[in-house]
XYZ file of N, CA and C in Angstrom:
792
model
N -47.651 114.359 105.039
C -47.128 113.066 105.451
C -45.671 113.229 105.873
N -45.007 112.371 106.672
C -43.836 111.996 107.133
C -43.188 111.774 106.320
N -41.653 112.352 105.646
C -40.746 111.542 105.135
C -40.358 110.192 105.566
N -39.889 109.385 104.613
C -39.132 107.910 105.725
C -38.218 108.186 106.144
N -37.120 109.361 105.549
C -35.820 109.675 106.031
C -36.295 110.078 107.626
N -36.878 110.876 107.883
C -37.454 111.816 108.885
C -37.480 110.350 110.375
N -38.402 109.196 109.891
C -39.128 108.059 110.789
C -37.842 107.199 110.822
N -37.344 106.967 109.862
C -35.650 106.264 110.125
C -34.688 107.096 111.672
N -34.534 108.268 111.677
C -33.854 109.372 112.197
C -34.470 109.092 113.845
N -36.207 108.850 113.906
C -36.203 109.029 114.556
C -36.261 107.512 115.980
N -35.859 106.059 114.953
C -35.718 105.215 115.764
C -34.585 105.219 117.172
N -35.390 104.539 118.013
C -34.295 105.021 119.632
C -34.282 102.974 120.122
N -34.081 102.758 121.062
C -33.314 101.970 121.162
C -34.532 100.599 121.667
N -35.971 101.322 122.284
C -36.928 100.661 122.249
C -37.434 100.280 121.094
N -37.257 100.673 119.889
C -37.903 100.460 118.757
C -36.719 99.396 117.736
N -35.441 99.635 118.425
C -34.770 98.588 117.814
C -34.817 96.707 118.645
N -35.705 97.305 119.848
C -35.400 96.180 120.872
C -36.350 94.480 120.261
N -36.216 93.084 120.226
C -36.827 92.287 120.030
C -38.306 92.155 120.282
N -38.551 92.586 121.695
C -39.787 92.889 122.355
C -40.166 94.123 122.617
N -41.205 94.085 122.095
C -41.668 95.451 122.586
C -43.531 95.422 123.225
N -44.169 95.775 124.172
C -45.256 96.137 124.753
C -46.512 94.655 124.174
N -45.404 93.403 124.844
C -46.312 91.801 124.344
C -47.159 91.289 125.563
N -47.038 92.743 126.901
C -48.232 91.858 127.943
C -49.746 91.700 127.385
N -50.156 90.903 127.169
C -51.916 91.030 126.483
C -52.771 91.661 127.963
N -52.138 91.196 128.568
C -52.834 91.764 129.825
C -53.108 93.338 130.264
N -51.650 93.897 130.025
C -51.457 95.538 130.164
C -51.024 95.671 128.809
N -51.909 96.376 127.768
C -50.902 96.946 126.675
C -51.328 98.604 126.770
N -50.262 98.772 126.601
C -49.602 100.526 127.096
C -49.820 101.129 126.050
N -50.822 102.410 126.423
C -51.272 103.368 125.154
C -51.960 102.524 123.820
N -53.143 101.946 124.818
C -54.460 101.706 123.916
C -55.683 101.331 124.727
N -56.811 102.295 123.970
C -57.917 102.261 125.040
C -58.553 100.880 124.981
N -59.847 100.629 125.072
C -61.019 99.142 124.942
C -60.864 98.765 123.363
N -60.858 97.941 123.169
C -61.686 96.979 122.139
C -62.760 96.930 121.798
N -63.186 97.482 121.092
C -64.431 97.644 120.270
C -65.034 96.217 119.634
N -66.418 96.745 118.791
C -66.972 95.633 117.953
C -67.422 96.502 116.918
N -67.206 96.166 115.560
C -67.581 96.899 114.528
C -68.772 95.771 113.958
N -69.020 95.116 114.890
C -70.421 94.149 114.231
C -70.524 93.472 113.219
N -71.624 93.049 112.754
C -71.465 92.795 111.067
C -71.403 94.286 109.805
N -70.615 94.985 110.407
C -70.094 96.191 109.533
C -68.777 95.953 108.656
N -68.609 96.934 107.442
C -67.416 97.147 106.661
C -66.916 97.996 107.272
N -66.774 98.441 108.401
C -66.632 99.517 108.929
C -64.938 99.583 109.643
N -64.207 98.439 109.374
C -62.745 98.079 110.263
C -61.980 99.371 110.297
N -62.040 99.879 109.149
C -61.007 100.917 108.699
C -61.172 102.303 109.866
N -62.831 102.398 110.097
C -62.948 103.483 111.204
C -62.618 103.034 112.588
N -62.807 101.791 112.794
C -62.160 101.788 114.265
C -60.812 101.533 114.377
N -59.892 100.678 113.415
C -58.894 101.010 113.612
C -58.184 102.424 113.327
N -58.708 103.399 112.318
C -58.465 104.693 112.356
C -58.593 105.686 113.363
N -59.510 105.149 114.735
C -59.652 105.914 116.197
C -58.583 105.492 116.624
N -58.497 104.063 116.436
C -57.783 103.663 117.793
C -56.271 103.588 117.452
N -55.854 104.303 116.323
C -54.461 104.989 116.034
C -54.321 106.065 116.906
N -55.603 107.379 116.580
C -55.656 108.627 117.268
C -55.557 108.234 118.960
N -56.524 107.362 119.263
C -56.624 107.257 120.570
C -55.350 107.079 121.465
N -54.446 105.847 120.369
C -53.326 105.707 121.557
C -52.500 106.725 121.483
N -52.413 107.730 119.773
C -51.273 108.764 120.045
C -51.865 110.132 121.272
N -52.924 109.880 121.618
C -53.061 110.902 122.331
C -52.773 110.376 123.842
N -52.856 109.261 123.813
C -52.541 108.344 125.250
C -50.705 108.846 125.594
N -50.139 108.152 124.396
C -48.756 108.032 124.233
C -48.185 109.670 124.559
N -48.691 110.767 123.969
C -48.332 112.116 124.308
C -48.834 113.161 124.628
N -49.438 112.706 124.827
C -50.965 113.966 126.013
C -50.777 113.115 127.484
N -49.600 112.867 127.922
C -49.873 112.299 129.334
C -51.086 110.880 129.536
N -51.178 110.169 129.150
C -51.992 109.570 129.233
C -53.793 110.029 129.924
N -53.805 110.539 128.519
C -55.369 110.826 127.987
C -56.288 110.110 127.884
N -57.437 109.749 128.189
C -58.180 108.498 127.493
C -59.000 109.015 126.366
N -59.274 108.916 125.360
C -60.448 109.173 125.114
C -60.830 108.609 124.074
N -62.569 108.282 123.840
C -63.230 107.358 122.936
C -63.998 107.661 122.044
N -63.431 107.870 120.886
C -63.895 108.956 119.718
C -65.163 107.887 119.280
N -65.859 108.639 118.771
C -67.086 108.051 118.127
C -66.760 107.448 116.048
N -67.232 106.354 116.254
C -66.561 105.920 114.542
C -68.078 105.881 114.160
N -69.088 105.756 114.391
C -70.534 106.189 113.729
C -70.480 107.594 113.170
N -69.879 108.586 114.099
C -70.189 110.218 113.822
C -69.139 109.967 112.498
N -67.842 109.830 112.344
C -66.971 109.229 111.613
C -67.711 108.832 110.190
N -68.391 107.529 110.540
C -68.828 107.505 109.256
C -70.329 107.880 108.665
N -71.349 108.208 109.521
C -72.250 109.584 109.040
C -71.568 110.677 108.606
N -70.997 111.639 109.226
C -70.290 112.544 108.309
C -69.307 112.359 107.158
N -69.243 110.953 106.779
C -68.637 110.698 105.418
C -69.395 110.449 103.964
N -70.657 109.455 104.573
C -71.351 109.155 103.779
C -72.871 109.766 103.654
N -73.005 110.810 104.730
C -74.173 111.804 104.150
C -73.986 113.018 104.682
N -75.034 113.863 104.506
C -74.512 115.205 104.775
C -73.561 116.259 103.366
N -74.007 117.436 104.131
C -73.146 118.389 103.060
C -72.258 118.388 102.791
N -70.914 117.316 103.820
C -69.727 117.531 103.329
C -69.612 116.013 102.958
N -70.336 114.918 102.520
C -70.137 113.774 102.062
C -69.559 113.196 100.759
N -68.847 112.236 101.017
C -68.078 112.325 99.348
C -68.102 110.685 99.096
N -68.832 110.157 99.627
C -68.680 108.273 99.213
C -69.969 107.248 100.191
N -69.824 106.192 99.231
C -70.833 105.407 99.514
C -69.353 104.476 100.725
N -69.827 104.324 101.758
C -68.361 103.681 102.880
C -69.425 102.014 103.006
N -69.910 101.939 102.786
C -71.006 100.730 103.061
C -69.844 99.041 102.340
N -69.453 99.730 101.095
C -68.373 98.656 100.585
C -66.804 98.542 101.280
N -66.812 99.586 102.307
C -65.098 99.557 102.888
C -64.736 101.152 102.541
N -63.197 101.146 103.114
C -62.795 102.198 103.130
C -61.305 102.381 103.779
N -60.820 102.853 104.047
C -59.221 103.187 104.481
C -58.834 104.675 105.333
N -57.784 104.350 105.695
C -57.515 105.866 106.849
C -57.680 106.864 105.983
N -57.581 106.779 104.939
C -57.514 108.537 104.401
C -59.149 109.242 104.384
N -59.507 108.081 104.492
C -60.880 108.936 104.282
C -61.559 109.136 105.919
N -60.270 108.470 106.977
C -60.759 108.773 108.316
C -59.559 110.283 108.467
N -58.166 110.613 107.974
C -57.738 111.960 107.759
C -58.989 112.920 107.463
N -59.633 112.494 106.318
C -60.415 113.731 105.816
C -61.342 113.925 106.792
N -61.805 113.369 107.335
C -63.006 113.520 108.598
C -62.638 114.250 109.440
N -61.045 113.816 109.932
C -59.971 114.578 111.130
C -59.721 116.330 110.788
N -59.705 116.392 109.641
C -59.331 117.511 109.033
C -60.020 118.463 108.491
N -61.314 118.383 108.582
C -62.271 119.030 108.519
C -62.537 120.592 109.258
N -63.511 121.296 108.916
C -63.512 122.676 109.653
C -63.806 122.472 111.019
N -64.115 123.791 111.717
C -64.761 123.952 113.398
C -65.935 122.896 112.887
N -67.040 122.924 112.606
C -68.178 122.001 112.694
C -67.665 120.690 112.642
N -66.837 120.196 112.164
C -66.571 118.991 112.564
C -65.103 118.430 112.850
N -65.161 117.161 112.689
C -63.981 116.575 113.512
C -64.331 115.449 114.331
N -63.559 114.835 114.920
C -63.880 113.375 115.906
C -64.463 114.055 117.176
N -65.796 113.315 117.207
C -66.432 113.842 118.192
C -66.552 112.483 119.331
N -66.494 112.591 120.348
C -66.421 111.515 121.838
C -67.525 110.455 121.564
N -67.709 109.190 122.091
C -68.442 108.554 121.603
C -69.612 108.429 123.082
N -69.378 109.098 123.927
C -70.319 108.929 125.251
C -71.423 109.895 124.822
N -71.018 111.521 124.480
C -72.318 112.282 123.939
C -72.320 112.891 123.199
N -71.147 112.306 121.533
C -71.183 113.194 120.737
C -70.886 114.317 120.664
N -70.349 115.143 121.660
C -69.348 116.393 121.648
C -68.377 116.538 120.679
N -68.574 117.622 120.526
C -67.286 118.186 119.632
C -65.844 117.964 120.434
N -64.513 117.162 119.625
C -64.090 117.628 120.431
C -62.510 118.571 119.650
N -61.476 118.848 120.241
C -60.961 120.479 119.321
C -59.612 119.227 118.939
N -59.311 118.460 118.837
C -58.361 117.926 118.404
C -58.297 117.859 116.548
N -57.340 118.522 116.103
C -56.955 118.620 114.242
C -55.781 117.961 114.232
N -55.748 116.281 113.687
C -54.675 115.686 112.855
C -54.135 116.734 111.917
N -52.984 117.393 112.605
C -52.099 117.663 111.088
C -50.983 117.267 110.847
N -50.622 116.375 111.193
C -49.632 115.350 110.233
C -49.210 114.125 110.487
N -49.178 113.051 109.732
C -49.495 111.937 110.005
C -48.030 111.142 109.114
N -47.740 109.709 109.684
C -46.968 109.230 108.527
C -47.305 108.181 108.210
N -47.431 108.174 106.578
C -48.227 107.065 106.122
C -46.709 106.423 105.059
N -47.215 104.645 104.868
C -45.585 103.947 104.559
C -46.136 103.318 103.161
N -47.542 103.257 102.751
C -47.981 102.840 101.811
C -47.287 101.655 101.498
N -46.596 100.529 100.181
C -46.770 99.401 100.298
C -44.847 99.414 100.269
N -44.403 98.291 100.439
C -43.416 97.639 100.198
C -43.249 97.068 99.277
N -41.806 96.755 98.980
C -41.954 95.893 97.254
C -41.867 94.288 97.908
N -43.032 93.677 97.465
C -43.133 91.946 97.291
C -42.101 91.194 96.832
N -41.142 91.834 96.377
C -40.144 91.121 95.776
C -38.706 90.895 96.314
N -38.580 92.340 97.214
C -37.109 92.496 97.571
C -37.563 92.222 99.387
N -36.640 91.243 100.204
C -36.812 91.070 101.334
C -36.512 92.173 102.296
N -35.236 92.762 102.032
C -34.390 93.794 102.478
C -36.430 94.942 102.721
N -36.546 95.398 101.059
C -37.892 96.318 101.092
C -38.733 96.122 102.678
N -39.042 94.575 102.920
C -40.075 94.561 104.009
C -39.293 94.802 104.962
N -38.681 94.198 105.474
C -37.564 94.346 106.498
C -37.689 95.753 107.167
N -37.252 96.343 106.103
C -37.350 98.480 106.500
C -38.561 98.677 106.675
N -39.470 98.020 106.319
C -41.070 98.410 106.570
C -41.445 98.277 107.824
N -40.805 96.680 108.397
C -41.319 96.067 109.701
C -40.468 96.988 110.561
N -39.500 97.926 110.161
C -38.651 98.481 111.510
C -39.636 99.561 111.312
N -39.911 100.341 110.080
C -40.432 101.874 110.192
C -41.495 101.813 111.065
N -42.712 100.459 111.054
C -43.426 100.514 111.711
C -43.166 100.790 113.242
N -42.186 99.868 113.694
C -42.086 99.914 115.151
C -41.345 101.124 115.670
N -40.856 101.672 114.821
C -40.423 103.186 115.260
C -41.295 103.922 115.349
N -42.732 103.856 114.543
C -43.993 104.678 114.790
C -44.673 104.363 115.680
N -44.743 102.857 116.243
C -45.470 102.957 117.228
C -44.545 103.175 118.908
N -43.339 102.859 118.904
C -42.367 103.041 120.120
C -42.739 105.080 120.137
N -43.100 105.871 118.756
C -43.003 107.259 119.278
C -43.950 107.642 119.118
N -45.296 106.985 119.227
C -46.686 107.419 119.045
C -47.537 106.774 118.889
N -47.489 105.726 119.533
C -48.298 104.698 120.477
C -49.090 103.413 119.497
N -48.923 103.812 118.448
C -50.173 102.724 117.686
C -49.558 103.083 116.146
N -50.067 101.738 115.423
C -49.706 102.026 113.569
C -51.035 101.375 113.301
N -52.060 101.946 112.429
C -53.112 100.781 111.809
C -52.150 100.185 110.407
N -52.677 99.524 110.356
C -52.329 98.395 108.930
C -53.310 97.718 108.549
N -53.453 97.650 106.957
C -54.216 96.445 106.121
C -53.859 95.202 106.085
N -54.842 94.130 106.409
C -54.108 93.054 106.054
C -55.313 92.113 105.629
N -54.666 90.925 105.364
C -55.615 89.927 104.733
C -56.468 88.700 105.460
N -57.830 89.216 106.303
C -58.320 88.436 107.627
C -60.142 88.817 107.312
N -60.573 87.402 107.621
C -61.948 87.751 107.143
C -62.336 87.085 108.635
N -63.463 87.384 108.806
C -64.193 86.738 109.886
C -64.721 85.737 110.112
N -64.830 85.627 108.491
C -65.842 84.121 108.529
C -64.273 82.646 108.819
N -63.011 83.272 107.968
C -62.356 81.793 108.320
C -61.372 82.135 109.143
N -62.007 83.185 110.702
C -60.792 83.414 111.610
C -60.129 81.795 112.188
N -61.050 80.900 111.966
C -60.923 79.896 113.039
C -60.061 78.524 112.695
N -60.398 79.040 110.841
C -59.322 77.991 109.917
C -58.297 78.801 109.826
N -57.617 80.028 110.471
C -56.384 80.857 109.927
C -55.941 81.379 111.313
N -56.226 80.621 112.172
C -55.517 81.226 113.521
C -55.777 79.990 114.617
N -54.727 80.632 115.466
C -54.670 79.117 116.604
C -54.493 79.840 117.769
N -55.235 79.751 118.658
C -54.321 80.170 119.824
C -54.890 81.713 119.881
N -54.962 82.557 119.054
C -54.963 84.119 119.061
C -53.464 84.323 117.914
N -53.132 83.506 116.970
C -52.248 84.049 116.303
C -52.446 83.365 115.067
N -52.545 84.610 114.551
C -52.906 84.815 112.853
C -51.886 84.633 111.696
N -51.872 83.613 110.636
C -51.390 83.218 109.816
C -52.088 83.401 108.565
N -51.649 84.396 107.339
C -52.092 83.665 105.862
C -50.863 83.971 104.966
N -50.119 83.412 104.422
C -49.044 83.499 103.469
C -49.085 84.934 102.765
N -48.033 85.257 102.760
C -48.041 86.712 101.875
C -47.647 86.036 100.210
N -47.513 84.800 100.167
C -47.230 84.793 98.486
C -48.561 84.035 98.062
N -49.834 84.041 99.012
C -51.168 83.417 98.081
C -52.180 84.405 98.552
N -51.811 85.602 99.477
C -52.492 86.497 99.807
C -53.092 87.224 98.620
N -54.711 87.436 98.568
C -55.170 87.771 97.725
C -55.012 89.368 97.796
N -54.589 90.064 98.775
C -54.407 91.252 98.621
C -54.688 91.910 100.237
N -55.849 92.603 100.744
C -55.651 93.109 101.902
C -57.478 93.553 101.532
N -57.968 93.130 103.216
C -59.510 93.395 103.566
C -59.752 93.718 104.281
N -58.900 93.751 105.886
C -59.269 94.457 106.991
C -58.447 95.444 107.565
N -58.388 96.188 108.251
C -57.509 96.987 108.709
C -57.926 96.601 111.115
N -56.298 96.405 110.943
C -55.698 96.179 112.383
C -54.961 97.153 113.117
N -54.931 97.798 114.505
C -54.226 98.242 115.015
C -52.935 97.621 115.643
N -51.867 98.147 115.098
C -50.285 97.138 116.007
C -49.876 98.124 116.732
N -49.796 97.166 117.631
C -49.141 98.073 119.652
C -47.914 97.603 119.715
N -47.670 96.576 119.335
C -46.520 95.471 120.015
C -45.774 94.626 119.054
N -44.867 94.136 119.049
C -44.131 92.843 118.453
C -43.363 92.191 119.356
N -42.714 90.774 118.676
C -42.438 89.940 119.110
C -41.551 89.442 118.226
N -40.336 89.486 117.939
C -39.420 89.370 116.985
C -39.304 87.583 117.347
N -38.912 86.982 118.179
C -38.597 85.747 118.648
C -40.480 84.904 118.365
N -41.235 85.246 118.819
C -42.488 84.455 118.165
C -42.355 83.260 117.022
N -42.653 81.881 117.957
C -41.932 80.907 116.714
C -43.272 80.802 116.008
N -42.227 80.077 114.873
C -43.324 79.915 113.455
C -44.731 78.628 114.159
N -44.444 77.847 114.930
C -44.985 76.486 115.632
C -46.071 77.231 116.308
N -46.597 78.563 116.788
C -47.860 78.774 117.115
C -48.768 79.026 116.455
N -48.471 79.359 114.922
C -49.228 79.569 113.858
C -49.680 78.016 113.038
N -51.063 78.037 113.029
C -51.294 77.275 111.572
C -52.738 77.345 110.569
N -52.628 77.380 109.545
C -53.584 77.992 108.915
C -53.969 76.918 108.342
N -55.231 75.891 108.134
C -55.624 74.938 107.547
C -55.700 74.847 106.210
N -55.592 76.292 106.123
C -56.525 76.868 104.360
C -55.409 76.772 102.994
N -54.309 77.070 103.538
C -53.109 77.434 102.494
C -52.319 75.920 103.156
N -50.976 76.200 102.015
C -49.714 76.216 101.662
C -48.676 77.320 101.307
N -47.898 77.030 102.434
C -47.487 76.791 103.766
C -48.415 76.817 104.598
N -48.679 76.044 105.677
C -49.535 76.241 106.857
C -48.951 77.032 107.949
N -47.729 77.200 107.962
C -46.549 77.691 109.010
C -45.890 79.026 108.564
N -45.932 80.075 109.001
C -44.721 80.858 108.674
C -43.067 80.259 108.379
N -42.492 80.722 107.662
C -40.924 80.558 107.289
C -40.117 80.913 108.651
N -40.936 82.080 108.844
C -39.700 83.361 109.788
C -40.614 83.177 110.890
N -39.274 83.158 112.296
C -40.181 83.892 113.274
C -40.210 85.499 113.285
N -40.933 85.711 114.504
C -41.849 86.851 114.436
C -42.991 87.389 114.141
N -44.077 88.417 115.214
C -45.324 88.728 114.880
C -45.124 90.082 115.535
N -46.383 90.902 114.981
C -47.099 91.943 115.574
C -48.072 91.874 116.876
N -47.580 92.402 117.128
C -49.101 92.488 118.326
C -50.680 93.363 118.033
N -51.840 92.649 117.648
C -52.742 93.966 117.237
C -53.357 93.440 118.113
N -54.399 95.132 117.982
C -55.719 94.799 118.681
C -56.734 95.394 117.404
N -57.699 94.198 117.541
C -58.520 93.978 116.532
C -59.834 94.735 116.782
N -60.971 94.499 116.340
C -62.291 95.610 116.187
C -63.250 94.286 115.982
N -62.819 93.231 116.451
C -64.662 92.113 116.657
C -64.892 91.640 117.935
N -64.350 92.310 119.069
C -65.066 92.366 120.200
C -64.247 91.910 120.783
N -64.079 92.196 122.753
C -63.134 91.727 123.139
C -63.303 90.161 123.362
N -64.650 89.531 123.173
C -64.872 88.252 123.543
C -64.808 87.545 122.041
N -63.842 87.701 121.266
C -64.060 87.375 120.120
C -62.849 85.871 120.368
N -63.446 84.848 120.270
C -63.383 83.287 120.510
C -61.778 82.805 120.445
N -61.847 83.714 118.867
C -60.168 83.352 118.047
C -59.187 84.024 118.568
N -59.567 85.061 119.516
C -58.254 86.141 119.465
C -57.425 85.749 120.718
N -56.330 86.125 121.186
C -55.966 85.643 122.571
C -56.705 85.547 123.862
N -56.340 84.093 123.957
C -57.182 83.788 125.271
C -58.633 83.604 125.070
N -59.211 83.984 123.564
C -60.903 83.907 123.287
C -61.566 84.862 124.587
N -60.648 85.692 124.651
C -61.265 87.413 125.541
C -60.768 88.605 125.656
N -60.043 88.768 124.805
C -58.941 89.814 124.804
C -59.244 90.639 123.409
N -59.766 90.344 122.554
C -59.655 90.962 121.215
C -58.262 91.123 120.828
N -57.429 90.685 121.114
C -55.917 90.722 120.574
C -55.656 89.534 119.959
N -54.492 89.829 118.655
C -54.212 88.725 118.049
C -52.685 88.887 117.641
N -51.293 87.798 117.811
C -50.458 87.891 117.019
C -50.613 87.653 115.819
N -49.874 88.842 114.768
C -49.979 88.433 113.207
C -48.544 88.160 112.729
N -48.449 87.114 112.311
C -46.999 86.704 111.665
C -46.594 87.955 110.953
N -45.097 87.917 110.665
C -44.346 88.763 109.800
C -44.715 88.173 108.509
N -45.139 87.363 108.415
C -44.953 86.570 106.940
C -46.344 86.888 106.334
N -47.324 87.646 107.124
C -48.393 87.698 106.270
C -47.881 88.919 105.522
N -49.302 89.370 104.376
C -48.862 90.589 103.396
C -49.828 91.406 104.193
N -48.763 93.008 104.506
C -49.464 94.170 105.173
C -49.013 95.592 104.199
N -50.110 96.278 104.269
C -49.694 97.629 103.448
C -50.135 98.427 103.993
N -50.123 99.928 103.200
C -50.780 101.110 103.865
C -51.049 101.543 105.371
N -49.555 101.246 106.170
C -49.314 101.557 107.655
C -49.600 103.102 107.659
N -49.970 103.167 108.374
C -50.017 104.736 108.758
C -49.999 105.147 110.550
N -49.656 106.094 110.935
C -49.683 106.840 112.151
C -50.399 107.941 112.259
N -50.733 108.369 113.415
C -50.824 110.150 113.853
C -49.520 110.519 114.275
N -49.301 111.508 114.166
C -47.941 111.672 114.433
C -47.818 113.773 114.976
N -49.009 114.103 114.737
C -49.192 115.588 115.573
C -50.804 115.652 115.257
N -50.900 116.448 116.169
C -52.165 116.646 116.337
C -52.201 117.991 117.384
N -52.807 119.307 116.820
C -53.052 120.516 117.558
C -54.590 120.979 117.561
N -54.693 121.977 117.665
C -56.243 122.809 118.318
C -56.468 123.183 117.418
N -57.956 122.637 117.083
C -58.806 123.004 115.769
C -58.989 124.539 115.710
N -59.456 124.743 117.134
C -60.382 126.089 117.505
C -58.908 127.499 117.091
N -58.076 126.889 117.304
C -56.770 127.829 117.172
C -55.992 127.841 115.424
N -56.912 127.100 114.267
C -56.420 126.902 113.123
C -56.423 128.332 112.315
N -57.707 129.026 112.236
C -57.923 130.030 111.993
C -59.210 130.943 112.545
N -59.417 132.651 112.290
C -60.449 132.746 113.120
C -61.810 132.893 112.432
N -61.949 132.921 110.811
C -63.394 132.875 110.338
C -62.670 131.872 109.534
């Protein structure tokens, strides 16, 4: 993993900027929008579509569309299987997939090919303290320094499907981080919006209905691009307030040649 000293060092002047990559129309270094269906499965597509944009962001703009089925068959059966993924799951257990020998690894999702790309090193920010403001603050910058130098951050956060429609307006997502029951889905963030007023958010369900603070993230989500709630009800994108509760950010942050790791 990444030191924070290391991801502090390496903020530049796009990553300190208010706006960063908020066209919904063109967002830069990220492939399609997926549908993870009625699956627990969030954690694997937003765990591609981290890899996907860092390979966009520094492979010259690369495309490519890793398979999250092969992903999670080779997690949950097979000789090298270590968990039942049917209840959920998180990036580390999409690392261990990445990191695997020559036989495996993220294979393309058109015909299942092998393909030679080995995550070896990644930076993960795990949680912030709930208590101290300053704590999130450094969180919300570390993030945008990971994605201004490597195209994408997934994050956990607290969003169910069934009450997208009582917790979002517009394509922008609201649930209080002080009644947040904890964290259920995992989102990809491309973008923010520091100026984003609190007045586009409202959540029927809680108290506060409104964010405090402005500001949001920009994600792109995994329930389809025609998914009703998200921007525009065709985009699969959604702003998420600063004010919701997010943990366990993580990046790709290198990635070299499997076939070149070792030779037996």
């Amino acid at each position: 993993s990444l030191p924070v000293s290391r991801m502090q060092v390496q903020a530049n002047t796009s990553a300190m900027s208010p706006s960063y990559n908020t066209n919904v129309n063109y967002i830069a270094y990220a492939t399609e929008v997926e549908d993870q269906a009625q699956t627990n499965y969030c954690w694997a597509y937003m765990a591609d579509a981290v890899l996907e944009s860092y390979l966009m962001k520094t492979q010259t703009g690369i495309q490519t569309d890793f398979s999250e089925w092969d992903m999670i068959t080779q997690l949950s059966s097979g000789a090298y299987a270590f968990s039942d993924l049917y209840s959920g799951g998180n990036y580390r257990q999409a690392i261990a997939y990445w990191t695997r020998g020559k036989m495996y690894g993220p294979r393309l999702e058109a015909n299942s090919s092998l393909t030679d790309y080995y995550v070896s090193e990644t930076a993960e920010l795990g949680r912030y303290d709930r208590n101290q403001i300053q704590s999130k603050l450094n969180y919300i910058q570390n993030i945008k320094n990971l994605v201004v130098n490597y195209g994408a951050v997934g994050v956990s956060v607290y969003f169910t499907a069934e009450d997208r429609a009582m917790t979002t307006r517009e394509g922008a997502y609201f649930y209080p981080e002080q009644v947040s029951p904890g964290v259920n889905h995992g989102v990809t963030i491309v973008g923010w919006d520091d100026n984003y007023a609190p007045q586009w958010f409202y959540n029927s369900t809680t108290t506060p209905q409104r964010p405090q603070n402005q500001g949001a993230f920009l994600v792109k989500n995994s329930w389809g691009r025609y998914d009703s709630s998200s921007i525009g009800g065709n985009t699969g994108y959604y702003w998420i307030s600063y004010d919701n509760y997010f943990q366990d950010a993580f990046a790709v942050t290198q990635v070299t040649e499997r076939s070149r790791l070792y030779d037996r």
